[in-house]
Amino acid sequence: MIRVLVVEDDPVAADAHQMYVERVAGFTVAAVAHTRAEAVRVLERTPVDLLLLDLYLPDGHGLGLLRSLRAAGHGADVIAVTSARDLAVVREGVSLGVVQYVLKPFTYPTLRDRLMRYAEFRGAAGEASGQEEVDRALGALRVTGPAALPKGLSGPTLEAVTRVLRESAEGVTAAAAGERLGISRITARRYLEHLVTVGSAARRPHYGQVGRPELHYRWLASGR
């Protein structure tokens, strides 16, 4: 079994990530940490093969944690789970042992694909017979197609809904999001519900003076 430490500051997202990992054969969650300091304490007493690491933690950047682990001689591999899109950060992460980089929001199939590729890469053993075998082992980590989304959802629309949600400090309803994007309320709600499902957003009912309550959606700080 590949032992995984989930490092994620938001409890809702952490629970989702743990659930996703546990659904993939050959993987088990050894522990969950919500801060950099907690992750260090876990690693001091718990054997871990892989970190599922959020880069934005309340007490420091995830790459800072990774630098300190490497300095201490810890060799666990890392899959970064974040919304950070700075390619300089991606390059630094690769130099520190980040083997995969998963952007939020993501679906279970996306993470499952990355974990299965990692398991294939990790399972390569022995001496390579030549360049082709080395290339094949490294190629296990490469993603050859776009990440899968639930049927009926598109990447560009998901990005647009995500942008609206992140820019709405007080939260947004499906009707308001749809109006801003020129899509129907029902369509906007499907995307907002998807963001809730993957742990990037939360919903709460808003009670007005009359009628049924409206659902307000809010971007979670951990999804930044």
PDB file of C-alpha atoms in Angstrom, residues 125-135 137:
ATOM      1  CA  ALA A 125      12.040  -1.473 -10.410  1.00  0.00           C
ATOM      2  CA  GLY A 126      15.236  -3.208 -11.405  1.00  0.00           C
ATOM      3  CA  GLU A 127      17.731  -2.135 -14.062  1.00  0.00           C
ATOM      4  CA  ALA A 128      16.500  -0.616 -17.323  1.00  0.00           C
ATOM      5  CA  SER A 129      17.475  -2.504 -20.450  1.00  0.00           C
ATOM      6  CA  GLY A 130      17.877   0.728 -22.415  1.00  0.00           C
ATOM      7  CA  GLN A 131      16.630   4.245 -23.143  1.00  0.00           C
ATOM      8  CA  GLU A 132      13.190   3.054 -24.186  1.00  0.00           C
ATOM      9  CA  GLU A 133      12.510   1.481 -20.812  1.00  0.00           C
ATOM     10  CA  VAL A 134      13.711   4.586 -18.968  1.00  0.00           C
ATOM     11  CA  ASP A 135      11.440   6.741 -21.142  1.00  0.00           C
ATOM     12  CA  ALA A 137       9.013   4.644 -16.700  1.00  0.00           C
TER      13      ALA A 137
END
